XYZ file of C-alpha atoms in Angstrom:
486
model
C -0.010 -0.022 -0.045
C 1.400 3.426 -0.903
C 1.827 6.324 1.432
C -0.903 8.959 1.397
C -0.229 11.651 -1.283
C 2.688 9.646 -2.708
C 2.332 8.664 -6.377
C 3.060 5.032 -7.181
C 5.017 4.768 -10.435
C 3.421 2.712 -13.169
C 5.084 -0.532 -14.011
C 6.427 -0.638 -17.492
C 6.359 -3.729 -19.674
C 9.900 -4.817 -20.354
C 9.506 -8.279 -21.869
C 8.234 -7.090 -25.195
C 8.696 -8.662 -28.613
C 11.176 -6.076 -29.777
C 13.228 -6.335 -26.544
C 13.463 -10.074 -26.868
C 14.313 -9.881 -30.514
C 17.177 -7.466 -29.746
C 18.312 -9.527 -26.832
C 18.521 -12.886 -28.802
C 20.107 -11.230 -31.894
C 22.871 -9.717 -29.737
C 23.343 -12.622 -27.259
C 25.102 -15.127 -29.466
C 27.640 -12.846 -31.017
C 28.370 -11.216 -27.614
C 28.975 -14.635 -26.031
C 31.156 -15.843 -28.896
C 33.213 -12.689 -29.079
C 33.645 -12.682 -25.354
C 34.854 -16.303 -25.438
C 37.401 -15.438 -28.216
C 38.609 -12.328 -26.291
C 38.949 -14.250 -23.081
C 40.676 -17.387 -24.419
C 42.732 -16.089 -27.298
C 44.241 -12.851 -26.161
C 47.128 -12.230 -23.766
C 44.885 -10.295 -21.386
C 42.229 -12.781 -20.511
C 41.610 -10.987 -17.111
C 40.731 -7.826 -19.002
C 39.299 -8.663 -22.409
C 37.002 -11.461 -21.229
C 33.680 -10.294 -22.479
C 32.102 -7.624 -24.613
C 29.069 -5.441 -24.941
C 28.290 -1.914 -25.963
C 28.449 0.342 -22.893
C 25.032 1.611 -21.644
C 26.210 5.236 -22.160
C 26.177 4.691 -25.967
C 22.976 2.655 -25.828
C 21.220 5.606 -24.234
C 22.575 7.941 -26.929
C 21.412 5.549 -29.713
C 18.034 5.223 -28.017
C 17.730 8.980 -27.902
C 18.525 9.299 -31.600
C 15.908 6.575 -32.467
C 13.335 8.643 -30.528
C 14.222 11.682 -32.582
C 13.549 9.694 -35.788
C 10.266 8.182 -34.476
C 9.125 8.162 -30.809
C 7.845 4.569 -31.379
C 11.409 3.355 -31.959
C 12.450 4.415 -28.544
C 12.884 1.721 -25.896
C 11.514 2.305 -22.467
C 13.521 1.824 -19.220
C 12.084 -1.650 -18.575
C 13.022 -2.840 -22.084
C 16.553 -1.480 -21.648
C 16.799 -3.487 -18.373
C 15.743 -6.657 -20.177
C 18.492 -6.051 -22.785
C 21.293 -4.711 -20.647
C 21.123 -7.127 -17.524
C 21.782 -10.331 -19.542
C 24.432 -8.529 -21.517
C 26.082 -7.394 -18.306
C 26.253 -11.090 -17.433
C 28.035 -11.654 -20.698
C 30.417 -8.617 -20.410
C 31.343 -8.952 -16.757
C 30.568 -7.299 -13.434
C 32.486 -4.174 -14.411
C 29.924 -3.477 -17.157
C 27.405 -2.294 -14.566
C 29.758 0.297 -13.233
C 31.704 1.605 -16.188
C 30.522 -0.153 -19.317
C 33.650 -2.238 -19.924
C 34.730 -5.714 -19.014
C 36.456 -6.083 -15.674
C 35.945 -9.059 -13.419
C 34.403 -12.452 -13.840
C 31.887 -13.172 -16.556
C 28.932 -15.330 -15.688
C 28.532 -16.803 -19.113
C 32.219 -17.826 -18.998
C 31.107 -20.845 -16.977
C 29.885 -22.265 -20.259
C 33.457 -23.038 -21.218
C 35.154 -22.926 -17.857
C 34.066 -26.469 -17.027
C 35.112 -27.844 -20.343
C 38.459 -26.008 -20.592
C 39.323 -26.770 -16.921
C 38.973 -30.524 -17.519
C 41.027 -30.141 -20.741
C 43.832 -28.378 -18.773
C 43.718 -30.967 -16.051
C 44.274 -33.740 -18.631
C 47.656 -32.142 -19.363
C 48.692 -32.147 -15.673
C 50.457 -35.429 -14.903
C 49.303 -35.356 -11.268
C 45.654 -34.989 -12.217
C 45.420 -36.694 -15.608
C 44.417 -40.199 -14.407
C 41.947 -38.803 -11.904
C 40.062 -36.770 -14.506
C 40.198 -39.543 -17.088
C 38.364 -41.740 -14.514
C 35.983 -39.193 -12.909
C 34.841 -36.837 -15.625
C 31.668 -38.382 -17.143
C 30.933 -38.225 -20.835
C 28.434 -35.446 -20.491
C 30.889 -33.155 -18.736
C 33.678 -33.841 -21.252
C 33.754 -35.922 -24.430
C 34.647 -39.588 -23.703
C 35.493 -40.418 -27.336
C 38.856 -39.156 -28.431
C 39.199 -37.455 -25.045
C 42.854 -36.594 -25.143
C 42.646 -35.388 -28.736
C 39.781 -33.043 -27.844
C 41.684 -31.863 -24.788
C 44.759 -31.135 -26.897
C 42.681 -29.041 -29.340
C 41.161 -27.015 -26.539
C 44.435 -26.718 -24.641
C 46.863 -26.085 -27.458
C 44.680 -25.063 -30.427
C 43.937 -26.602 -33.782
C 46.788 -28.129 -35.819
C 46.861 -27.989 -39.598
C 43.959 -29.987 -41.040
C 42.139 -30.364 -37.686
C 38.609 -29.053 -37.080
C 36.684 -28.441 -33.900
C 34.781 -31.567 -32.905
C 31.474 -29.890 -32.377
C 29.658 -33.188 -32.424
C 31.640 -34.503 -29.390
C 31.391 -31.160 -27.579
C 27.589 -30.726 -28.049
C 26.425 -32.619 -24.975
C 29.080 -31.133 -22.658
C 28.123 -27.646 -23.884
C 24.430 -28.396 -23.160
C 25.436 -29.745 -19.731
C 27.436 -26.719 -18.692
C 24.850 -24.371 -20.208
C 22.189 -25.957 -18.014
C 24.428 -25.678 -14.956
C 25.040 -21.998 -15.759
C 21.355 -21.247 -16.202
C 20.365 -22.986 -13.025
C 23.061 -21.300 -10.910
C 21.956 -17.963 -12.351
C 18.301 -18.743 -11.681
C 19.124 -19.734 -8.028
C 20.809 -16.323 -7.542
C 17.993 -14.430 -9.259
C 15.384 -16.001 -7.063
C 17.379 -15.414 -3.831
C 17.702 -11.699 -4.707
C 14.436 -10.868 -6.334
C 12.238 -13.374 -4.441
C 13.697 -13.280 -0.953
C 16.004 -10.435 -0.078
C 15.518 -7.694 -2.649
C 12.428 -6.167 -1.229
C 13.762 -5.654 2.383
C 17.207 -4.583 1.122
C 15.648 -1.869 -1.084
C 12.566 -0.790 0.761
C 13.479 -1.496 4.363
C 17.215 -1.075 4.707
C 17.598 1.339 1.741
C 20.899 -0.152 0.794
C 22.907 1.914 -1.660
C 23.741 -0.728 -4.231
C 26.851 1.334 -5.232
C 27.675 -0.607 -8.310
C 24.233 0.145 -9.845
C 24.290 3.902 -9.256
C 25.806 4.900 -12.578
C 23.589 2.426 -14.468
C 20.424 3.619 -12.727
C 21.342 7.259 -13.226
C 21.742 6.781 -16.928
C 18.495 4.968 -17.347
C 16.622 7.475 -15.105
C 17.967 10.628 -16.678
C 18.482 9.219 -20.168
C 15.249 7.220 -20.531
C 12.650 7.566 -17.763
C 12.710 11.369 -17.455
C 11.653 12.209 -20.986
C 9.907 15.250 -22.529
C 7.689 13.869 -25.347
C 7.065 17.351 -26.657
C 10.662 18.199 -27.120
C 11.557 14.557 -27.797
C 14.418 14.866 -25.372
C 15.528 13.102 -22.180
C 16.617 14.956 -19.135
C 20.269 14.015 -19.611
C 20.315 15.972 -22.906
C 18.478 19.008 -21.521
C 21.384 21.449 -21.125
C 19.037 24.004 -19.704
C 18.768 21.946 -16.486
C 21.534 22.756 -13.955
C 21.859 19.186 -12.890
C 22.362 18.100 -16.483
C 25.059 20.775 -16.846
C 26.771 19.494 -13.727
C 26.731 15.985 -15.187
C 28.314 16.897 -18.436
C 30.932 19.186 -16.776
C 31.848 16.368 -14.440
C 31.922 13.957 -17.420
C 34.398 16.149 -19.318
C 36.521 17.533 -16.482
C 36.711 14.502 -14.275
C 35.433 11.404 -16.073
C 37.472 11.649 -19.275
C 40.886 12.347 -17.658
C 40.485 9.563 -15.060
C 39.374 7.173 -17.777
C 42.604 7.839 -19.684
C 44.655 6.126 -16.925
C 43.378 2.496 -17.356
C 42.910 2.919 -21.132
C 46.651 3.723 -21.445
C 47.588 0.656 -19.647
C 45.148 -1.744 -21.394
C 45.253 -0.258 -24.916
C 48.515 1.706 -25.093
C 50.811 -0.041 -22.575
C 53.979 1.372 -24.181
C 52.954 4.928 -23.174
C 51.822 3.809 -19.770
C 55.168 2.064 -19.153
C 57.026 5.241 -19.854
C 55.282 7.069 -17.009
C 57.278 6.597 -13.739
C 55.245 4.835 -11.010
C 52.258 4.397 -13.295
C 50.403 1.187 -12.400
C 46.865 0.654 -13.655
C 45.119 -2.379 -15.011
C 41.686 -4.032 -15.499
C 40.260 -0.607 -16.527
C 41.080 1.313 -13.435
C 42.833 -0.506 -10.590
C 45.886 1.424 -9.521
C 48.373 -0.216 -7.172
C 49.120 2.115 -4.207
C 52.212 1.319 -2.159
C 52.974 2.994 1.138
C 56.804 2.772 1.757
C 56.783 5.020 4.918
C 54.330 2.551 6.574
C 56.516 -0.483 5.621
C 59.576 1.368 6.935
C 57.975 2.034 10.269
C 56.431 -1.518 10.669
C 58.236 -4.039 8.423
C 56.054 -6.903 7.292
C 52.752 -4.952 7.693
C 50.385 -4.694 4.715
C 51.464 -1.425 3.122
C 49.517 -1.830 -0.070
C 46.248 -0.507 -1.371
C 44.334 -0.592 -4.624
C 42.639 2.540 -5.910
C 39.846 1.497 -8.221
C 38.925 4.861 -9.728
C 35.113 4.380 -10.129
C 34.902 2.666 -6.770
C 36.679 5.525 -5.060
C 34.302 8.091 -6.561
C 31.129 6.112 -5.940
C 32.063 5.173 -2.377
C 31.825 8.850 -1.417
C 28.086 8.164 -1.436
C 28.207 5.335 1.056
C 27.225 5.797 4.723
C 30.187 6.785 6.900
C 29.904 3.645 9.074
C 30.633 1.478 6.093
C 33.713 3.519 5.143
C 35.045 3.691 8.691
C 34.599 -0.044 9.137
C 36.526 -0.809 5.928
C 39.413 1.309 7.019
C 39.364 0.141 10.654
C 39.543 -3.547 9.614
C 42.605 -2.886 7.429
C 44.345 -0.975 10.208
C 43.648 -3.614 12.909
C 44.388 -6.733 10.982
C 46.634 -5.797 8.071
C 48.710 -3.120 9.657
C 48.868 -3.538 13.416
C 48.426 -7.333 13.785
C 50.527 -8.252 10.736
C 53.326 -5.875 11.688
C 53.243 -7.098 15.296
C 53.250 -10.764 14.268
C 56.305 -10.266 12.087
C 58.191 -8.382 14.805
C 57.235 -11.097 17.372
C 58.415 -13.904 15.014
C 54.848 -15.262 14.611
C 55.075 -14.683 10.910
C 58.424 -14.970 9.127
C 59.507 -11.908 7.287
C 59.850 -12.121 3.530
C 61.209 -9.304 1.461
C 58.476 -7.515 -0.372
C 55.633 -9.104 1.618
C 54.300 -5.624 2.321
C 53.407 -5.005 -1.220
C 51.962 -8.318 -2.460
C 48.440 -8.485 -3.920
C 45.947 -10.166 -1.508
C 45.558 -13.200 -3.754
C 49.315 -13.968 -3.608
C 51.250 -15.615 -0.776
C 50.414 -13.165 2.010
C 50.078 -13.473 5.805
C 46.297 -13.315 5.482
C 46.487 -17.066 4.881
C 49.374 -18.069 7.155
C 49.201 -20.033 10.397
C 48.632 -19.667 13.267
C 46.130 -16.941 12.558
C 45.039 -16.976 8.885
C 42.655 -14.097 9.288
C 41.978 -13.738 5.635
C 41.044 -17.388 5.266
C 38.770 -17.196 8.368
C 36.992 -14.240 6.696
C 36.700 -15.949 3.323
C 35.293 -19.156 4.816
C 33.691 -18.584 8.167
C 32.835 -14.957 7.508
C 30.935 -15.556 4.299
C 28.996 -18.462 5.784
C 28.205 -16.258 8.772
C 26.827 -13.404 6.697
C 24.584 -15.679 4.665
C 23.230 -17.347 7.766
C 22.913 -13.949 9.544
C 20.800 -12.652 6.577
C 18.516 -15.739 6.783
C 18.111 -15.238 10.486
C 17.521 -11.467 10.362
C 14.846 -11.946 7.615
C 13.420 -15.133 8.986
C 9.917 -13.575 8.995
C 10.387 -12.673 5.361
C 11.498 -16.238 4.620
C 8.432 -17.628 6.325
C 6.201 -15.135 4.437
C 7.729 -16.035 1.068
C 7.494 -19.813 1.549
C 4.041 -19.381 3.040
C 2.861 -18.537 -0.468
C 3.359 -22.171 -1.567
C 2.176 -23.823 1.688
C -1.425 -22.631 1.758
C -1.024 -18.926 2.199
C -2.181 -16.256 -0.326
C 0.085 -15.238 -3.158
C 1.889 -11.998 -2.746
C 2.663 -9.728 -5.765
C 5.438 -7.247 -5.337
C 6.002 -4.773 -8.143
C 4.176 -7.073 -10.535
C 6.125 -10.176 -9.487
C 4.339 -13.155 -8.037
C 6.224 -14.494 -4.948
C 4.493 -17.795 -5.340
C 5.755 -18.288 -8.855
C 9.326 -17.161 -8.022
C 9.432 -19.404 -4.941
C 8.470 -22.465 -7.072
C 11.097 -21.519 -9.543
C 13.694 -21.304 -6.746
C 12.736 -24.610 -5.199
C 12.771 -26.433 -8.582
C 16.050 -24.884 -9.452
C 17.573 -26.115 -6.154
C 16.302 -29.615 -6.704
C 17.526 -29.753 -10.308
C 21.012 -28.668 -9.270
C 21.143 -31.431 -6.590
C 19.901 -33.938 -9.256
C 22.570 -32.814 -11.732
C 25.466 -33.168 -9.241
C 24.154 -36.543 -8.025
C 23.845 -37.770 -11.641
C 27.394 -36.602 -12.095
C 28.558 -39.130 -9.538
C 28.433 -36.951 -6.322
C 26.813 -38.602 -3.286
C 23.333 -37.155 -2.822
C 24.056 -35.767 0.648
C 27.188 -33.969 -0.572
C 25.205 -32.684 -3.656
C 22.552 -31.284 -1.322
C 25.095 -29.643 0.996
C 27.022 -28.195 -2.034
C 23.976 -26.522 -3.374
C 23.022 -25.328 0.065
C 26.426 -23.803 0.652
C 26.190 -22.330 -2.896
C 22.914 -20.662 -1.922
C 24.418 -19.202 1.234
C 27.388 -17.914 -0.689
C 25.011 -16.278 -3.244
C 23.213 -14.539 -0.386
C 26.444 -13.322 1.039
C 27.735 -12.132 -2.348
C 24.516 -10.334 -3.119
C 24.702 -8.547 0.284
C 28.284 -7.526 -0.388
C 27.343 -6.121 -3.789
C 24.245 -4.379 -2.271
C 26.323 -2.652 0.465
C 29.964 -2.491 -0.725
C 31.438 -3.656 -3.977
C 32.250 -6.890 -5.850
C 35.053 -7.969 -3.489
C 33.293 -11.080 -2.361
C 35.220 -14.324 -2.114
C 35.156 -16.682 -5.100
C 33.017 -19.725 -4.113
C 35.520 -22.437 -5.196
C 38.820 -20.653 -5.743
C 39.679 -18.022 -3.145
C 37.552 -19.378 -0.362
C 37.926 -23.100 -1.318
C 34.527 -23.852 0.199
C 34.092 -27.298 -1.324
C 37.353 -28.618 0.071
C 37.053 -27.158 3.551
C 33.386 -27.859 4.224
C 32.448 -30.751 1.912
C 35.613 -32.924 1.813
C 35.333 -33.898 5.565
C 31.650 -34.474 5.291
C 32.127 -36.770 2.330
C 34.805 -38.632 4.257
C 32.573 -38.985 7.304
C 29.780 -40.624 5.249
C 32.228 -42.892 3.499
C 31.920 -41.245 0.039
C 35.734 -41.045 -0.119
C 38.810 -41.494 2.063
C 40.272 -38.506 3.843
C 43.651 -40.116 4.582
């Protein structure tokens, strides 16, 4: 129910024929080009996806409206088009319109290429030859297919699409189901209280939302002009002045590194990569407290957008770094708890750093226990919301939020969860382990979504950085006799 005197905005139809046509026409070339960029360039961590930045889409949409107002897409249609494309281009697309960070659609080939790589590791070859079922990786001519994927085609060879068809379908299904599970957890369970109760900032969506609001939603049909192109408006003037004076110069920094590295290398002390991460070293801090973590990373867009975050979030982030990375780490080195290694002050956090060293691997504790705790904490805090949502399928009335049926989305979430358990079990995983794996995955998705809603994309990777499957599932599998732990 709306507040008295407050106008409730009308819901726009986004899933239209033209939006779906544009989406499907663009999807395949975007995915293929992203795969090529990611796998066949020397900067796979940077050029690992592709799509037209939203900024240019808004301009194109404006020009189409000038030609004929009927050609102009509404905000909901742009959402339908841009969100899946953001999944194809990477998490950085939402913030700055370029690839930076993991690409969700990359899971389509990660599973296949990972097995191909493992078949070329002598320590893992026999294990994967035995354990990878035919629908995960081709069984016929397995080593030949792995060689093609790992080393490329030799003269006269062709890609064995017939052998790869089923694995591609398998990993496509896994990718879709994992995505659907995350979508349900956000839009079905936690999205409403995060947005309407807590009023979380969702910092990574600010630029995207601003462009859609000012460039599409706020539109003068008489002048055929969106607010962002109305230079008579003082806010619009401020936007374009900031764009030219601040945005363009700051964007030059990462562009030089990624596109013109020779020029960037000639600038003393210039370090920028992945479209805007600048390595910040603090030698005076390392000199005063050898072994402490005297490194920072200035992500240009994050630094600017974080000025909009509540102060308690900013203070907490700084305080944690000071307590653990500076004071504790420096003290531990001086006291001999951690051995001193030259240059340890300036290593990236994913390298061999004291965050992961015994006897107090505080980084690992955060990656594992912390992320589990955040997910469980959210389930507990919103337990009434969880009961309310699941109540729609256990005899209660359906609830419609912003045009979305919670009963329908809840059934989608439950079916998705069950299908993921079935898939892993059919792949040879014990059913108890399959269930727990998907359960931990759901908890991790809740935690990651919370991080993104409140901070940035610095959540731990489910399988790599945090190593959840090994730490949590390996001993459970051993306890039920699924494998030996010796």
